[in-house]
Coordinates of C-alpha atoms and ligand atoms in Angstrom, one line a residue:
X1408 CA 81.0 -40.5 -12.1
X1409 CA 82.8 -37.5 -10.5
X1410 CA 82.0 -34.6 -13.2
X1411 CA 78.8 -34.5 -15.4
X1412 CA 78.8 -35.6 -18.9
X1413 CA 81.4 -33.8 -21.0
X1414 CA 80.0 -31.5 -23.9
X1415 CA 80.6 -29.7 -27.3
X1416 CA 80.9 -26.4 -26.2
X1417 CA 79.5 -24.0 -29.5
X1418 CA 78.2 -20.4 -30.3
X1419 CA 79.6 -19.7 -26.3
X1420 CA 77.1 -22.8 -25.0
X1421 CA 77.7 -26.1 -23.6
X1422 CA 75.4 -28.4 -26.4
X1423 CA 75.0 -32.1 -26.4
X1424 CA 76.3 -34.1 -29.2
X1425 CA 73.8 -35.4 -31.6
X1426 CA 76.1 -39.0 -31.3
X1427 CA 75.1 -42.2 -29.9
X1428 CA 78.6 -42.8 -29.2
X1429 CA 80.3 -42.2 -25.5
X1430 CA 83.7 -43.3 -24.6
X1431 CA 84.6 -42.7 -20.8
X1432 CA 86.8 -40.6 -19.4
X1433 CA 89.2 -42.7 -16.5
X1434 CA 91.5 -41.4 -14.2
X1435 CA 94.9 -42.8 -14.5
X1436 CA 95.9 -42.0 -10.8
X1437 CA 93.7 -44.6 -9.6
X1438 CA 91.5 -45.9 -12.6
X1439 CA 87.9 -44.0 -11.1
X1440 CA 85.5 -42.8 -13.7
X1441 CA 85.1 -39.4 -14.1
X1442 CA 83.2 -38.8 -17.1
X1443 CA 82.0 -39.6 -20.4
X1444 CA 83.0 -37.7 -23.8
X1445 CA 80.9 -37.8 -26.8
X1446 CA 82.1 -38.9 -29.9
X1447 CA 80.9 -35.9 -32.1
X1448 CA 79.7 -36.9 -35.9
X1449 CA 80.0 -34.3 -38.6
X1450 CA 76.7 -32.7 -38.1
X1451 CA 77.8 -31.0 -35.0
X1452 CA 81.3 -30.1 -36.3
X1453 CA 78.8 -28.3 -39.3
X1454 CA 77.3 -26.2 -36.1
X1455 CA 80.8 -25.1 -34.7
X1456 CA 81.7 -23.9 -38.2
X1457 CA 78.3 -22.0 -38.6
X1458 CA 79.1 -20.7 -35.0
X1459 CA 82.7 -19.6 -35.6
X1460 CA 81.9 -18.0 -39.1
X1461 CA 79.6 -16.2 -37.6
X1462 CA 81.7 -14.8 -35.3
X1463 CA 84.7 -14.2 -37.3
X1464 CA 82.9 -11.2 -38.9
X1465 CA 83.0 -9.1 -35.8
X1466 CA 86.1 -10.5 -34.5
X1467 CA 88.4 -10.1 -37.5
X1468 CA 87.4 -6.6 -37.4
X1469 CA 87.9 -5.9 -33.7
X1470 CA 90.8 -3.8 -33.3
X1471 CA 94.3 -6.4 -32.0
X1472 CA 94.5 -4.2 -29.5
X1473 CA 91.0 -4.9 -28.1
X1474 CA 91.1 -8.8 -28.8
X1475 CA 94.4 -8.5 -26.3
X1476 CA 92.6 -7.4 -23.8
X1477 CA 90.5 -10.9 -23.5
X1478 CA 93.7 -12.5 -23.0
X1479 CA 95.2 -10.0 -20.3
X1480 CA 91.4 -11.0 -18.6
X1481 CA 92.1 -14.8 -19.2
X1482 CA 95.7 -14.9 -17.9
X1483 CA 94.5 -13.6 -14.5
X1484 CA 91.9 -16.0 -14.9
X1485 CA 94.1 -19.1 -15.1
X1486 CA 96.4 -17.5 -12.2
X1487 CA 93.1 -17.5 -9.9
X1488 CA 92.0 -21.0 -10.9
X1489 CA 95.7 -22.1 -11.3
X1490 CA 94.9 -24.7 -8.2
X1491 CA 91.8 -26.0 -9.7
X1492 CA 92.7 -26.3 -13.4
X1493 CA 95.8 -28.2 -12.2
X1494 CA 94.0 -30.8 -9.8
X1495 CA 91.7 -31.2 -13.0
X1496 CA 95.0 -31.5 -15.4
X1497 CA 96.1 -34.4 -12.8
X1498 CA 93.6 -36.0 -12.3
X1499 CA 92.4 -36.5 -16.1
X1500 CA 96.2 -36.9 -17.4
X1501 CA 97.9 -38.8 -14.2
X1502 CA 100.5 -36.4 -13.9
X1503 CA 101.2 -35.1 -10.5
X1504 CA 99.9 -32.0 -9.2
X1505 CA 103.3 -29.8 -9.0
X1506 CA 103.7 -31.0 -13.0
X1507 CA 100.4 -29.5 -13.4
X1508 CA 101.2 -26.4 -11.8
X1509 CA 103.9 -26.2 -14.0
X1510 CA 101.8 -27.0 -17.0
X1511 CA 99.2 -23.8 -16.2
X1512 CA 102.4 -21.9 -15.4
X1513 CA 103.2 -22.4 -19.5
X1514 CA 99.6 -22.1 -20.6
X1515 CA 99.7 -18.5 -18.7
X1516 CA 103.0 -17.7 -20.4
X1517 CA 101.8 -18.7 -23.8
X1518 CA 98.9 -16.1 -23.0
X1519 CA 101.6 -13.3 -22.0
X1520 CA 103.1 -14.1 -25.3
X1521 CA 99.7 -13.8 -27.2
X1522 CA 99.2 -10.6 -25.0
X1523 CA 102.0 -8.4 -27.2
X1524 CA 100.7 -9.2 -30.1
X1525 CA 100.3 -5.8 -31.4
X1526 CA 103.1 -5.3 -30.8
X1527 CA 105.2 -8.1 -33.1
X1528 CA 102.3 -8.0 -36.1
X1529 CA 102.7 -4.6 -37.7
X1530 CA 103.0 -4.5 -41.2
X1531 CA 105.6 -2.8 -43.3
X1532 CA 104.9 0.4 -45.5
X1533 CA 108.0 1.8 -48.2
X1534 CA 107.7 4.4 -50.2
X1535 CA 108.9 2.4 -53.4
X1536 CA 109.0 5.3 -55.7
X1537 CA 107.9 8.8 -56.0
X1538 CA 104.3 8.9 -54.3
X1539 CA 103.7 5.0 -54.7
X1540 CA 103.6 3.8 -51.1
X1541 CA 103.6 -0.2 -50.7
X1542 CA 102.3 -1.6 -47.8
X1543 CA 102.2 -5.4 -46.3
X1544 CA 99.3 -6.3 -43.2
X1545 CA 98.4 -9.3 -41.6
X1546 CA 95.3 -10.5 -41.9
X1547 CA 93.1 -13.4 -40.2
X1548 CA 92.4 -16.4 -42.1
X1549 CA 89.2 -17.3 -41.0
X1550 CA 87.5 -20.0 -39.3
X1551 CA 90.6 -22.3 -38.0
X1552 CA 91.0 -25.8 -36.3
X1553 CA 93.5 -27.1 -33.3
X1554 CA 93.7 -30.7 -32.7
X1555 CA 95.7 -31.6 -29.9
X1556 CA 97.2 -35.0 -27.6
X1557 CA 96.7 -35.9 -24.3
X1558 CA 99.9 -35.6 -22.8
X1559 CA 99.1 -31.9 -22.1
X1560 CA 95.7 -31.4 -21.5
X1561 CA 96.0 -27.3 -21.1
X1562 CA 99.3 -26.4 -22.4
X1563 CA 99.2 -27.8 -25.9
X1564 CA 95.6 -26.3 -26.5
X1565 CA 97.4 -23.0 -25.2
X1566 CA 100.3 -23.5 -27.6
X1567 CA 97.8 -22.6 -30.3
X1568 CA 94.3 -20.7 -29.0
X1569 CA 95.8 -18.0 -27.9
X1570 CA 97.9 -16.9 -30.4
X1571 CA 95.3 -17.7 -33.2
X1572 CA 92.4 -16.3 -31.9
X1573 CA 94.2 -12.6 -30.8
X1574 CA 95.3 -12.8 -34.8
X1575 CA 91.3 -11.9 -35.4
X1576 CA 90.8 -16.1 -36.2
X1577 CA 87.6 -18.3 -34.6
X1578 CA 88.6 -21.7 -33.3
X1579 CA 87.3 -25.2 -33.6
X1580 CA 88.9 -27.3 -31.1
X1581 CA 88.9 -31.1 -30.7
X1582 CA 90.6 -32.2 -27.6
X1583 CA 92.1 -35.3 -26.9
X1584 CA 89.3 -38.1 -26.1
X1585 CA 91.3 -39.3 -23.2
X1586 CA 91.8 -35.9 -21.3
X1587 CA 88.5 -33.8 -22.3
X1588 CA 87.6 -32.1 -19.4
X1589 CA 90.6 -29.3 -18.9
X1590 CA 89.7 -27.9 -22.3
X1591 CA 86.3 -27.4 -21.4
X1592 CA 87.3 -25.1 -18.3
X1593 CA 89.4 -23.4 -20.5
X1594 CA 86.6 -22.5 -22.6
X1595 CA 84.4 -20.7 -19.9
X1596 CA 87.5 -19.4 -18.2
X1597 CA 87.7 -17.5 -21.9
X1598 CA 84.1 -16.9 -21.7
X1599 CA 84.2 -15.2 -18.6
X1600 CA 87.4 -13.1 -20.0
X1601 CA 84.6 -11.6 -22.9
X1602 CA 85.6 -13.4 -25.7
X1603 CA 82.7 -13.2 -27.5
X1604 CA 80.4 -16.2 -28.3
X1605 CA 81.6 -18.6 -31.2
X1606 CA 85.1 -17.3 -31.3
X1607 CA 86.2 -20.3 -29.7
X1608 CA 84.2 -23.6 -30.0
X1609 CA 85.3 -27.3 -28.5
X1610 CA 84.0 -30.3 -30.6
X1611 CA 84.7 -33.5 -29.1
X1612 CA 85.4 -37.3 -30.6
X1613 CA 87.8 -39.2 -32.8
X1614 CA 88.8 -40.8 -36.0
X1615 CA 86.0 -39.7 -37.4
X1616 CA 86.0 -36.0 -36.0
X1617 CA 89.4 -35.1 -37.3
X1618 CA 88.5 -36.3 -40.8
X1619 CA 85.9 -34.2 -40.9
X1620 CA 87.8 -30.9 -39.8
X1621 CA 90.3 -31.9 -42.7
X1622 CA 87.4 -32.0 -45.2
X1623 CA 85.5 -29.3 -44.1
X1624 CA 85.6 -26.9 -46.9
X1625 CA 84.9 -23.9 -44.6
X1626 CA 88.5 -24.2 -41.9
X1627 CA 90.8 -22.6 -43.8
X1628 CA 93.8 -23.9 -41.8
X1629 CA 94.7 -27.2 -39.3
X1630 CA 97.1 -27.1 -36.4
X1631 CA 97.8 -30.7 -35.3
X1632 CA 100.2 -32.3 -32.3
X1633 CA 100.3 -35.8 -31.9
X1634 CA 102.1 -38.8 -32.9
X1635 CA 104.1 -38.9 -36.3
X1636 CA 101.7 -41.6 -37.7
X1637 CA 98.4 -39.5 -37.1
X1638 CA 100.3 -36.0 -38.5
X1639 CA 101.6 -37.9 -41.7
X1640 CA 97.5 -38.5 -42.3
X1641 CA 96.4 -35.3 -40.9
X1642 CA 99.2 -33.2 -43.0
X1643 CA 98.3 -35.0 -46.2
X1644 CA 94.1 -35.1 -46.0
X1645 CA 94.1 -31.8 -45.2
X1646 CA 96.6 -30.2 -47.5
X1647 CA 95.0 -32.6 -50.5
X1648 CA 91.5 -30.2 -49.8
X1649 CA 94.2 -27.2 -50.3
X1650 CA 94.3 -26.3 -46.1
X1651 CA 97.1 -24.7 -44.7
X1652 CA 98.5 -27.7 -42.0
X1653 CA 100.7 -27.3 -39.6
X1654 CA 101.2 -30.7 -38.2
X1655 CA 103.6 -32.2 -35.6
X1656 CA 104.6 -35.4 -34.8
X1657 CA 106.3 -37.8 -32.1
X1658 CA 110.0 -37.8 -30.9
X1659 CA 112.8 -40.1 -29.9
X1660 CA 115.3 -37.6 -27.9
X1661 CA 119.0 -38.4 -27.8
X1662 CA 120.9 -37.0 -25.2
X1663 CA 124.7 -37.0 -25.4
X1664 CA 126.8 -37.6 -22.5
X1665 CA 130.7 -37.0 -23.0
X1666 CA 132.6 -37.9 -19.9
X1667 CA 133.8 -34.5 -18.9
X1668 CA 129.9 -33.6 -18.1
X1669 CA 129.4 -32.9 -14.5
X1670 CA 128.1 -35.8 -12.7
X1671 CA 125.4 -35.2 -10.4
X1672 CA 123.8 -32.6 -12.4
X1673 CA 124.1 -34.7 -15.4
X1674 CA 122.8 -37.2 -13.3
X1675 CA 119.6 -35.4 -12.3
X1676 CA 119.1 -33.7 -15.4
X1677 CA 119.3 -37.0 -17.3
X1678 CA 116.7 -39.0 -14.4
X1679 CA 114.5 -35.8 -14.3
X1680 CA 114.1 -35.6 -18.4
X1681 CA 113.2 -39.3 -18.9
X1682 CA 110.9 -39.5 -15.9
X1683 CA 108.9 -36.2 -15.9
X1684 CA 105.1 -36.5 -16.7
X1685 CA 106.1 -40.3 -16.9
X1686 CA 108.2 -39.4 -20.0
X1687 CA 105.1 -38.4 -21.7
X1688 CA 106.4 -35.2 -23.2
X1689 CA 107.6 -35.2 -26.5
X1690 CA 110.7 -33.8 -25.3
X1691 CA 111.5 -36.0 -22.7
X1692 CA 115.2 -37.7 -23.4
X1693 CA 114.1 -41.4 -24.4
X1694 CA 117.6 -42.4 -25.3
X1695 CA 121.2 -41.8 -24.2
X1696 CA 124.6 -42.0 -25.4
X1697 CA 127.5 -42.2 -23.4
X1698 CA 130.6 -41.1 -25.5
X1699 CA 133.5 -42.9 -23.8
X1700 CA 133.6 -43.9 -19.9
X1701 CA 131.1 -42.5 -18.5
X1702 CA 130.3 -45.6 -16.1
X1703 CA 130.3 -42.9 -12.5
X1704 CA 127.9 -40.9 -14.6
X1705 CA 125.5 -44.0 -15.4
X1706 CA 125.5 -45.0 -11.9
X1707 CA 124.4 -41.4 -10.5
X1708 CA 121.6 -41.7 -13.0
X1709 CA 120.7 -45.1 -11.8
X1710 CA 120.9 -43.1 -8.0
X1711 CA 118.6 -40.8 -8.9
X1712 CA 115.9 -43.1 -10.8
X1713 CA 115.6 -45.0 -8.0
X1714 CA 114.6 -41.7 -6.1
X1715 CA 111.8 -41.3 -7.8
X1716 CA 108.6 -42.8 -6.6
X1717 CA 105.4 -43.7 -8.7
X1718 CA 102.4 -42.4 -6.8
X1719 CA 104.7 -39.2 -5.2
X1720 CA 107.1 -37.5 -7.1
X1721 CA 106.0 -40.1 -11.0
X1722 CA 102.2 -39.5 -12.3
X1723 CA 101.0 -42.4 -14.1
X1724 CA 100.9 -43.3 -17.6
X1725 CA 97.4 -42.7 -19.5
X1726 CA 95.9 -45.9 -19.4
X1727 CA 96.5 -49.7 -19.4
X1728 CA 97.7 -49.9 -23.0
X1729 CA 99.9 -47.7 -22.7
X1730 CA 101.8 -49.4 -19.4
X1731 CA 101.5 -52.9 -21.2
X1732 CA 103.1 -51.0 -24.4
X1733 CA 106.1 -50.0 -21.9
X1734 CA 106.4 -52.6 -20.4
X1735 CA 106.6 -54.8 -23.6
X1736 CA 109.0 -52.4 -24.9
X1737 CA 111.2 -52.8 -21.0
X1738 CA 111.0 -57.0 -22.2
X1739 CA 111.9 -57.1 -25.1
X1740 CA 115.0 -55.1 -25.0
X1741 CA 115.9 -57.4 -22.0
X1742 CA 115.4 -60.7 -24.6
X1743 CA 117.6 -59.1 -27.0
X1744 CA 120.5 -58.4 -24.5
X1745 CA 120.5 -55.2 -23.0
X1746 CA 120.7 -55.1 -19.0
X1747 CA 117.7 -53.4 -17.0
X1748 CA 119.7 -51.3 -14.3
X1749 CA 116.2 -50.2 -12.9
X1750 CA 113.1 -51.6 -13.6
X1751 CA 109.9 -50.1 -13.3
X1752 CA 107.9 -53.2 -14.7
X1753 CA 105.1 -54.6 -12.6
X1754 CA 104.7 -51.4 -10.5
X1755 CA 101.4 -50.6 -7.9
X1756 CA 101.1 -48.2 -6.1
X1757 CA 99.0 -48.8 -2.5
X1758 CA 95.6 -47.4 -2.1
X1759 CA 95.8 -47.0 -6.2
X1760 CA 95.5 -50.1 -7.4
X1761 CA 93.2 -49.3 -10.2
X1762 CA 95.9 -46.8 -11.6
X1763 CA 98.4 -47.2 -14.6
X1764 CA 101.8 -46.7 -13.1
X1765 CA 105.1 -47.3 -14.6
X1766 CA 108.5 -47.6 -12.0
X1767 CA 111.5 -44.8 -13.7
X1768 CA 113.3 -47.7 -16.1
X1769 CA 117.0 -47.9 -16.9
X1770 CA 118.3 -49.7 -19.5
X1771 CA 121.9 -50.1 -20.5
X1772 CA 124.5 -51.7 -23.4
X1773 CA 121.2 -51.0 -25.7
X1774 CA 122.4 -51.6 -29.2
X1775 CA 121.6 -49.0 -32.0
X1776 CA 119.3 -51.7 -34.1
X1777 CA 116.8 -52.5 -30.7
X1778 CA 113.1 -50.8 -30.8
X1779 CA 114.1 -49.5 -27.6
X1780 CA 116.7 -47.4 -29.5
X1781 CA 114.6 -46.4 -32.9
X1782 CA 111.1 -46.2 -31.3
X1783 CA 109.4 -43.4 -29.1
X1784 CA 108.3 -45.3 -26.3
X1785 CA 106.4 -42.7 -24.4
X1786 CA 107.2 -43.6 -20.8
X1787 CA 109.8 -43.3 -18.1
X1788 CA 112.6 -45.3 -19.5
X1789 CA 115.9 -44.1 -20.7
X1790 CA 117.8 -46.7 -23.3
X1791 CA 121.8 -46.1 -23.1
X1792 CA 123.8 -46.2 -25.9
X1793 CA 127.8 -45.9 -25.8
X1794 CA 130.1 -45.4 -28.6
X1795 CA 133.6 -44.2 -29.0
X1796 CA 133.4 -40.8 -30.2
X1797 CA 131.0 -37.8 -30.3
X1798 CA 130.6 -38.3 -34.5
X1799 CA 129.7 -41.6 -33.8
X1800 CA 127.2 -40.6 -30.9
X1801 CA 126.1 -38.0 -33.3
X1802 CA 125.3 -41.0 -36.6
X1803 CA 122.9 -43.0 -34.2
X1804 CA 121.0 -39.4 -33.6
X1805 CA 121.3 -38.3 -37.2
X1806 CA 120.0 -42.0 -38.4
X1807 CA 116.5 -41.2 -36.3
X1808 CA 113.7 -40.2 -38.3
X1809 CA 112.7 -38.3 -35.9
X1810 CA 114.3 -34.7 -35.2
X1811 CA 112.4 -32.6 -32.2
X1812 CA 115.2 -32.5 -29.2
X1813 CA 119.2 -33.5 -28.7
X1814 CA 120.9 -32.5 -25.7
X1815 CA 124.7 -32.6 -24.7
X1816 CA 126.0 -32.3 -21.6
X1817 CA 129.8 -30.9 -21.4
X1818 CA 132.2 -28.5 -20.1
X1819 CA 133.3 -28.4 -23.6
X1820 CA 131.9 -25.4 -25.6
X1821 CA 134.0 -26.2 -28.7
X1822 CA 132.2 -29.9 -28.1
X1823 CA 129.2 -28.3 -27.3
X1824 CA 129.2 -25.8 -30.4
X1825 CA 130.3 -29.1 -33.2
X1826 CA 127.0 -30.8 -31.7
X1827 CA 124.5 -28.1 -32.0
X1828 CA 125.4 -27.8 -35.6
X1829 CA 125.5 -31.3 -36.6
X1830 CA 122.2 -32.7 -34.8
X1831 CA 119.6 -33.1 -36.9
X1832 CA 116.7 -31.7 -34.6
X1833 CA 114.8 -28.3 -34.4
X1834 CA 115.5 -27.9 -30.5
X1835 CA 119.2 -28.3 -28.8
X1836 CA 120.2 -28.1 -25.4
X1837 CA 123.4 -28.0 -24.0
X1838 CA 123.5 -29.1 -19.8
X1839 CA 119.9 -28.7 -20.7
X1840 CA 117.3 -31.6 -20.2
X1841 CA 114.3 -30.8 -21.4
X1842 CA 115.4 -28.1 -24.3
X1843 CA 111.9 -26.2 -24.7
X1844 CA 112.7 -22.7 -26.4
X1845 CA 111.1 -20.1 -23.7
X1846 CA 108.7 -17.9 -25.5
X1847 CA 109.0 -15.5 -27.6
X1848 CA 111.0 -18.0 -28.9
X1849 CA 109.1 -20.4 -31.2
X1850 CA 108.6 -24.8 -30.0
X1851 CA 109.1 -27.1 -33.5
X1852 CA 111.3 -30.1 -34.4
X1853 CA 112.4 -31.4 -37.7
X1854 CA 112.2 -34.1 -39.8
X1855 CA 109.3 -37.0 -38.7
X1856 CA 108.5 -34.6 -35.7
X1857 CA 107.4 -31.8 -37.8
X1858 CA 104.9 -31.5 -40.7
X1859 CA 104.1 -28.3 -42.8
X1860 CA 106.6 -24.6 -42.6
X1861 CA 107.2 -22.5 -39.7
X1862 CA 106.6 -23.5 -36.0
X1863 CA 103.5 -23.2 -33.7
X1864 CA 104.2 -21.2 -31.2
X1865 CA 106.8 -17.6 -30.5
X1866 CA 107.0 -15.1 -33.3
X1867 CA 106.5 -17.7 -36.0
X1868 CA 103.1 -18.6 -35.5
X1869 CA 101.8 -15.3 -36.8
X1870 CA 102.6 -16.5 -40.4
X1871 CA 100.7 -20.1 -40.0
X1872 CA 97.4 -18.2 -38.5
X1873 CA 97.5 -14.8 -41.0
X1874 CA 97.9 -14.6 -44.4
X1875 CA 99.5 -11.2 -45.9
X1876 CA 97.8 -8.4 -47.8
X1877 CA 100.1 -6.1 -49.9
X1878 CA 98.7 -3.1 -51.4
X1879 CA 100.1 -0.7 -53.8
X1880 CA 98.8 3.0 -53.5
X1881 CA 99.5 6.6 -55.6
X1882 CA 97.7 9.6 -54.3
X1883 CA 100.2 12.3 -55.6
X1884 CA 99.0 14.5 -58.1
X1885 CA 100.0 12.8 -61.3
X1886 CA 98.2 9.8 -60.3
X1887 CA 94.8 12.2 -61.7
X1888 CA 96.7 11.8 -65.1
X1889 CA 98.6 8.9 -65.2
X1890 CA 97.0 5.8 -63.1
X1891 CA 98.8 3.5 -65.1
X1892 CA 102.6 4.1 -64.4
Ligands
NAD3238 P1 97.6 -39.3 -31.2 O1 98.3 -39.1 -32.5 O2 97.2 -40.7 -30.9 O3 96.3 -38.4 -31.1 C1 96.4 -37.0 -31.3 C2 95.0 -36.5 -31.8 O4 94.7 -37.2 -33.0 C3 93.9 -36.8 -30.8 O5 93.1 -35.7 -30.7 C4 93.2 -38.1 -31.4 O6 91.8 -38.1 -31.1 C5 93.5 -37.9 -32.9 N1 93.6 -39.2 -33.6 C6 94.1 -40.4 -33.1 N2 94.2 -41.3 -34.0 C7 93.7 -40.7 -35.2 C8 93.6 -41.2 -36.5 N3 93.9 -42.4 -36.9 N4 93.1 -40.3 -37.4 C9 92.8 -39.0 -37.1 N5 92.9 -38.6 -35.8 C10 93.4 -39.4 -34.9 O7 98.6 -38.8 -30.0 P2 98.5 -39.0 -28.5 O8 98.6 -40.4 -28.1 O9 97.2 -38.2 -28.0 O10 99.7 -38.1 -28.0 C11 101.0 -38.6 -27.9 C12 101.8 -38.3 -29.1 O11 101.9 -36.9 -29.3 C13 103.3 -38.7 -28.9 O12 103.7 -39.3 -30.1 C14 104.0 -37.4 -28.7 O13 105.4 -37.4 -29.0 C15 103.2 -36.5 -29.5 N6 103.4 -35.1 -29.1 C16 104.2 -34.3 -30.0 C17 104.4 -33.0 -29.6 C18 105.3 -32.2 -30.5 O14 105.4 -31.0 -30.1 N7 105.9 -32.7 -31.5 C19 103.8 -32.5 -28.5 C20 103.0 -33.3 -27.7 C21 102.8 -34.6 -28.0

């Protein structure tokens, strides 16, 4: 076992779990051990939440502009362990090192964001009549929990620590079980930055774990990422024990190509979206609809998949299930008559054999009605759809459940302009792969990818973590006489 056991991490302290229950921790890359991760029962989620409420009474009352400063301290922090936390990132998630220097790269942007703060989260004061002043503040909420995937082992927990935590909250966190280990570094990296003991806490497990954290009378609010399935349940157990739930969901990404798009960098965008972090990003373009003849453009993409080489420039997926899932996905569309242009079945990589690796997968004359085209596969595999015309490219997105990403790629802006308005998703791009809003703006999809109001990071976020105080005041000289008017 490379690293040592993997623990809670309460009141500022590493802690061992109170469980019987280990799962271990594998690395995709090449299938090696590198840890174990408890699977925490509820008495130990009962110690972070005596921890955190603890420390909310000296944090909430800590002055924004001093909690900032921890974060200024933790952004140079991840900068100087930038090359550690990213071999770590790999080598839990599978994805390759210069994705997981672009993965610490976000987390340290997300900190930047968190870092001005002070600046976005005045209040508002209005004299509304003659000596009566109101006046509106944000304040914390309390003791809140984060429960995030494994397809971003340091960026997702970023989308929401941060941000939360500068608002005057405490944190419970429960990581992925799959990819453990990043969050834990991220947690003394905050440590050494003086965030004081408690304010952020890490409790480990499963099923049984994030049940609890929806029960637990004390966590006033739940932020959830993960699949659609596992936010439907999260969204509704804890919003039935009255929490505030922020919870979002999986993706199925349709990208519309019209056939005056310019080739090759329609091409590489196209290649680049499906593929990166092995298509494991829930805004990675899963399917693709060529509007008219856009053959040339299909065979650049085709080019430029088979570029791309598992074990160099392709992580691997997170484990076995997941690669037989793909590749299950890759057969059956084949069975039901669409044609595999590249195919990434059956893939090894030398010297890795132990790893989970899926080959960059093309799959074309995919028919609206096939899993390929409904379902989020979660892999490198791009299913192409054609149709006619851009409203009928634009039916097969609408008909998704889902709603996180669409992209377009055109030298049409008129085009261009008709499609941002009739896709039904919270995030557009136009010549734009991978259509992540930049912060300050705020990340959130619609429909089956999103559960609960607002979005979870950016300038939104400040609503889901504080709750407003407005307070009406009268200190002119009649108020002695008349306190009532
Ligand atoms: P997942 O839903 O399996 O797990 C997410 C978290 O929920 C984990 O911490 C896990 O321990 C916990 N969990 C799993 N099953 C549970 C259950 N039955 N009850 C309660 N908790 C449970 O997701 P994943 O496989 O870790 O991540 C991949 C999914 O996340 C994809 O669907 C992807 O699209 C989605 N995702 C969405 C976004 C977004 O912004 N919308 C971002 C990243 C990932």
């Amino acid at each position: 076992m490379k690293y040592e056991k993997t623990q809670n991490f309460i009141g500022g302290k590493f802690v061992a779990s109170t469980t019987d229950r280990f799962l271990d921790v594998i690395s995709p890359l090449d299938g090696n051990l590198l840890s174990t991760v408890p699977m925490s029962v509820s008495k130990d989620l009962d110690d972070a939440v005596v921890a955190a409420k603890a420390a909310f009474a000296g944090w909430s009352k800590t002055p924004i502009k001093e909690r900032v400063q921890v974060f200024f301290r933790y952004k140079t922090l991840l900068e100087k362990n930038l090359v550690e936390l990213a071999k770590l990132c790999s080598e839990e998630n599978g994805k390759t090192y210069s994705e997981s220097v672009a993965e610490i790269e976000k987390s340290i942007e997300l900190t930047e964001f968190a870092t001005s703060l002070p600046q976005l989260v005045t209040g508002e004061v209005l004299e509304v009549s003659r000596g009566v002043e109101c006046r509106t503040e944000h304040v914390a909420l309390g003791v809140v929990a984060s429960i995030v995937p494994f397809n971003f082992p340091s960026m997702v927990p970023n989308w929401t620590l941060p941000n939360a935590i500068a608002l005057g909250n405490c944190m419970i966190m429960k990581p992925s079980e799959k990819v453990p280990l990043s969050c834990g570094r991220l947690a003394e990296l905050l440590k050494e930055a003086g965030l004081p003991d408690g304010v952020f806490n890490i409790v480990h497990g499963d099923v049984a774990i994030v049940e609890a954290i929806c029960d637990h009378p004390a966590i006033e609010a739940v932020s959830f990422v993960g699949s659609t399935k596992v936010a439907k349940i999260v969204y509704q157990r804890a919003t039935s024990n009255y929490k505030r739930c922020l919870a979002l969901g999986g993706a199925k990404n349709h990208l519309m190509v019209l056939p005056d798009a310019i080739p090759a960098m329609t091409a590489q965008n196209v290649a680049a979206s499906m593929s990166g972090c092995a298509g494991q990003r829930c805004m990675a373009a899963s399917a693709m609809i060529g509007v008219g003849n856009v053959d040339s453009i299909i065979d650049k993409i085709c080019e430029e998949a088979r570029k791309i080489v598992p074990g160099e420039n392709l992580g691997a997926v997170i484990n076995k299930e997941s690669q037989d899932r793909i590749e299950r996905y890759i057969t059956e569309a084949e069975k039901d008559g669409a044609k595999i242009l590249v195919d990434g079945r059956n893939t090894k990589v030398a010297g890795k054999e132990g790893g989970t690796y899926v080959g960059p997968t093309v799959i074309d004359y995919v028919k609206p009605g096939m899993s390929v085209a409904t379902e989020e596969i979660f892999g490198p595999v791009i299913s192409i759809m054609r149709t006619n015309t851009v409203d009928e490219a634009l039916a097969i997105e609408n008909a998704n459940p889902y709603g996180n990403a669409a992209s377009v790629f055109t030298q049409n802006g008129a085009m261009a302009r008709y499609i941002i308005e009739k896709a039904s998703a919270g995030m557009i791009g136009v010549n734009v792969g991978v259509p992540v809003p930049r912060e300050p703006f705020s990340f959130g999809g619609w429909n089956e990818s999103k559960f609960g109001v607002g979005d979870i990071t950016g300038k939104s976020s400040i609503e889901f973590w504080t709750k407003l105080k407005k307070s009406t005041t009268k200190w002119n000289a009649e108020a002695g006489v008349n306190w009532m008017s």
